[in-house]
CSV table of C-alpha atoms in Angstrom, one decimal:
chain,number,residue,atom,x,y,z
A,39,LEU,CA,24.0,-14.2,1.1
A,40,ALA,CA,23.6,-15.1,4.8
A,41,ALA,CA,25.2,-11.9,5.8
A,42,GLY,CA,22.9,-10.0,3.4
A,43,ALA,CA,19.9,-11.8,4.9
A,44,LEU,CA,20.9,-10.9,8.4
A,45,ALA,CA,21.3,-7.2,7.3
A,46,LEU,CA,17.8,-7.3,5.8
A,47,VAL,CA,16.4,-8.8,9.0
A,48,ASN,CA,18.1,-6.1,11.0
A,49,ARG,CA,16.6,-3.5,8.8
A,50,ALA,CA,13.1,-5.0,9.1
A,51,GLY,CA,13.5,-5.3,12.9
A,52,ARG,CA,14.6,-1.7,13.2
A,53,THR,CA,11.7,-0.6,11.0
A,54,LEU,CA,9.1,-2.5,13.0
A,55,SER,CA,10.5,-1.7,16.4
A,56,GLY,CA,11.9,1.8,15.8
A,57,SER,CA,15.1,0.9,17.6
A,58,LEU,CA,18.5,-0.4,16.9
A,59,GLY,CA,18.0,-3.0,19.7
A,60,GLY,CA,14.9,-4.4,17.9
A,61,GLY,CA,17.0,-4.9,14.8
A,62,LEU,CA,19.8,-6.6,16.7
A,63,LEU,CA,17.4,-8.9,18.6
A,64,ALA,CA,15.9,-10.0,15.3
A,65,VAL,CA,19.3,-10.7,13.8
A,66,LEU,CA,20.4,-12.7,16.9
A,67,GLY,CA,17.2,-14.7,16.8
A,68,LEU,CA,17.9,-15.8,13.2
A,69,ALA,CA,21.7,-16.0,13.4
A,70,ALA,CA,21.5,-18.2,16.5
A,71,SER,CA,19.1,-20.7,15.0
A,72,THR,CA,20.7,-24.1,14.2
A,73,THR,CA,19.2,-24.5,10.7
A,74,PHE,CA,20.1,-21.0,9.5
A,75,TRP,CA,23.7,-21.4,10.8
A,76,ALA,CA,24.1,-24.8,9.1
A,77,GLN,CA,22.8,-23.4,5.8
A,78,ALA,CA,24.8,-20.2,6.1
A,79,THR,CA,28.1,-22.1,6.4
A,80,THR,CA,27.7,-24.3,3.3
A,81,ALA,CA,27.1,-23.8,-0.4
A,82,ASN,CA,23.4,-24.8,-1.0
A,83,VAL,CA,20.2,-23.8,-2.6
A,84,ARG,CA,18.6,-22.6,0.6
A,85,MET,CA,20.6,-19.4,1.2
A,86,PRO,CA,19.5,-17.7,-2.0
A,87,THR,CA,15.9,-18.5,-1.0
A,88,ALA,CA,16.5,-17.1,2.5
A,89,PHE,CA,18.1,-14.0,1.1
A,90,ALA,CA,15.1,-13.4,-1.3
A,91,LEU,CA,12.6,-14.0,1.5
A,92,THR,CA,14.3,-11.5,3.8
A,93,LEU,CA,14.5,-9.0,0.9
A,94,ALA,CA,10.7,-9.4,0.5
A,95,LEU,CA,10.1,-9.1,4.2
A,96,ALA,CA,12.3,-5.9,4.5
A,97,GLY,CA,10.3,-4.4,1.6
A,98,LEU,CA,7.0,-5.5,3.1
A,99,THR,CA,7.8,-4.0,6.5
A,100,ALA,CA,8.7,-0.7,4.9
A,101,LEU,CA,5.6,-0.9,2.8
A,102,TRP,CA,3.4,-1.7,5.8
A,103,LEU,CA,4.5,1.5,7.5
A,104,THR,CA,4.6,3.7,4.4
A,105,PRO,CA,2.2,2.3,1.8
A,106,GLU,CA,3.0,5.1,-0.7
A,107,ARG,CA,6.7,4.0,-1.2
A,108,ARG,CA,7.2,2.6,-4.7
A,109,GLY,CA,10.6,1.4,-3.8
A,110,ALA,CA,9.2,-0.7,-1.0
A,111,LEU,CA,6.6,-2.2,-3.4
A,112,ALA,CA,9.4,-3.0,-5.9
A,113,THR,CA,11.6,-4.5,-3.3
A,114,THR,CA,8.8,-6.7,-2.0
A,115,GLY,CA,7.8,-7.8,-5.5
A,116,PHE,CA,11.4,-8.5,-6.5
A,117,GLY,CA,12.1,-10.5,-3.4
A,118,LEU,CA,8.9,-12.6,-3.8
A,119,GLY,CA,9.6,-13.2,-7.5
A,120,LEU,CA,13.2,-14.1,-6.8
A,121,MET,CA,12.2,-16.5,-4.0
A,122,THR,CA,9.5,-18.2,-6.0
A,123,SER,CA,11.5,-18.5,-9.2
A,124,HIS,CA,14.5,-19.9,-7.3
A,125,HIS,CA,12.6,-22.4,-5.2
A,126,PRO,CA,9.0,-23.2,-6.3
A,127,SER,CA,8.1,-24.7,-2.9
A,128,THR,CA,7.9,-21.1,-1.5
A,129,ILE,CA,4.9,-20.3,-3.7
A,130,PHE,CA,2.4,-20.6,-0.7
A,131,LEU,CA,4.5,-18.3,1.5
A,132,ALA,CA,4.9,-15.8,-1.5
A,133,ALA,CA,1.1,-15.9,-1.9
A,134,VAL,CA,0.5,-14.9,1.7
A,135,LEU,CA,3.2,-12.2,1.6
A,136,GLY,CA,1.9,-11.0,-1.7
A,137,LEU,CA,-1.6,-10.6,-0.3
A,138,ALA,CA,-0.2,-8.7,2.6
A,139,ALA,CA,1.6,-6.4,0.1
A,140,LEU,CA,-1.6,-5.9,-1.9
A,141,TRP,CA,-3.5,-5.1,1.3
A,142,ALA,CA,-0.9,-2.6,2.4
A,143,THR,CA,-1.0,-1.0,-1.1
A,144,TRP,CA,-4.8,-0.7,-1.1
A,145,ARG,CA,-5.0,0.7,2.3
A,146,GLY,CA,-2.6,3.5,1.3
A,147,ASN,CA,-3.4,6.4,-0.9
A,148,GLY,CA,-4.0,5.6,-4.5
A,149,ARG,CA,-6.0,2.3,-3.9
A,150,GLY,CA,-3.7,0.1,-5.9
A,151,SER,CA,-2.7,2.6,-8.6
A,152,ARG,CA,1.0,1.5,-8.0
A,153,LEU,CA,0.3,-2.2,-8.4
A,154,ALA,CA,2.7,-2.4,-11.4
A,155,TRP,CA,5.5,-1.5,-8.9
A,156,LEU,CA,4.8,-4.8,-7.2
A,157,ILE,CA,3.9,-7.0,-10.2
A,158,LEU,CA,6.7,-6.1,-12.7
A,159,PRO,CA,9.6,-6.6,-10.3
A,160,ALA,CA,8.0,-9.9,-9.2
A,161,ALA,CA,7.9,-11.1,-12.8
A,162,LEU,CA,11.5,-10.1,-13.6
A,163,PRO,CA,13.3,-13.1,-12.0
A,164,PHE,CA,11.2,-15.5,-14.0
A,165,VAL,CA,12.9,-14.3,-17.2
A,166,ALA,CA,15.9,-16.4,-16.1
A,167,TRP,CA,13.7,-19.5,-16.8
A,168,LEU,CA,14.2,-18.8,-20.5
A,169,TYR,CA,17.7,-20.2,-20.0
A,170,PHE,CA,16.3,-23.8,-19.3
A,171,PRO,CA,15.0,-24.5,-22.8
A,172,LEU,CA,18.0,-22.7,-24.4
A,173,ASN,CA,20.3,-25.1,-22.5
A,174,ALA,CA,18.3,-28.2,-23.2
A,175,ASN,CA,21.3,-29.9,-24.9
A,176,GLY,CA,23.8,-28.7,-22.3
A,177,VAL,CA,25.9,-30.9,-20.0
A,178,GLY,CA,23.9,-32.2,-17.1
A,179,ALA,CA,20.5,-31.0,-18.5
A,180,PRO,CA,17.5,-33.3,-18.1
A,181,ALA,CA,16.8,-35.3,-21.2
A,182,ASN,CA,13.4,-33.8,-21.9
A,183,LEU,CA,14.1,-30.1,-20.9
A,184,ALA,CA,13.2,-28.9,-24.4
A,185,THR,CA,9.7,-30.2,-24.1
A,186,LEU,CA,6.9,-28.5,-22.2
A,187,ASP,CA,6.5,-31.5,-19.8
A,188,GLY,CA,10.2,-31.5,-19.2
A,189,PHE,CA,10.3,-27.8,-18.6
A,190,LEU,CA,7.4,-27.9,-16.2
A,191,GLN,CA,8.9,-30.9,-14.4
A,192,HIS,CA,12.2,-28.9,-14.0
A,193,ILE,CA,10.7,-25.6,-12.8
A,194,THR,CA,8.3,-27.3,-10.3
A,195,ALA,CA,11.1,-29.5,-9.0
A,196,ARG,CA,9.1,-32.7,-9.4
A,197,GLY,CA,12.4,-34.6,-9.4
A,198,PHE,CA,12.6,-34.0,-5.6
A,199,GLY,CA,9.4,-36.1,-5.0
A,200,GLY,CA,11.3,-38.3,-2.5
A,201,ASP,CA,12.6,-35.6,-0.3
A,202,MET,CA,11.6,-34.8,3.3
A,203,LEU,CA,8.2,-33.4,2.5
A,204,GLY,CA,7.5,-35.8,-0.4
A,205,PHE,CA,6.7,-38.9,1.6
A,206,ALA,CA,4.3,-41.2,-0.1
A,207,ASN,CA,2.3,-42.6,2.9
A,208,ALA,CA,1.7,-42.1,6.6
A,209,ARG,CA,3.8,-45.2,7.4
A,210,GLU,CA,7.0,-43.3,6.4
A,211,LEU,CA,6.2,-40.2,8.5
A,212,PRO,CA,7.6,-41.5,11.8
A,213,GLU,CA,11.0,-42.1,10.2
A,214,ARG,CA,11.0,-38.4,9.0
A,215,TRP,CA,9.5,-36.9,12.1
A,216,PRO,CA,12.8,-35.9,13.8
A,217,VAL,CA,13.9,-34.0,10.7
A,218,LEU,CA,10.5,-32.4,10.3
A,219,LEU,CA,10.7,-31.2,13.9
A,220,GLN,CA,14.0,-29.6,13.2
A,221,LEU,CA,12.7,-27.9,10.0
């Protein structure tokens, strides 16, 4: 997934700069970052999110330059949907990138007539959420996954309320500041 993310960053860099050097510089910038390297060399939930984000960005850069491309719309939408369905904390980033995709679509010919090419691929990854209630009695499943509240708690990741960004008061912030700076 990390290699795929780097390949997508290369593509976006080449698309925006029009040169192989621009793509390689973008790849080096990401690959050399401490956080990306640390996540790329371990099994974790962040690499699928990074891959989905770079998929959306590669689609968005192609869409930005050629708003008529349905494939770019579908790639952007699928990347945004995959990113958000996998890690709900990315919803704000997905909203901004989604608005950029909508603007690129409306500024092109057709004035939004291809909107389904963005929305349907974005909705597709959420079909996987149907698995959660179906697996409600499975090994390791939360006790209340079959209920609406349990399902919502699971998909919004409310169980991670005590993580880095879930601090309860300002007094705890200094302890977490070094990690926040690295993020």
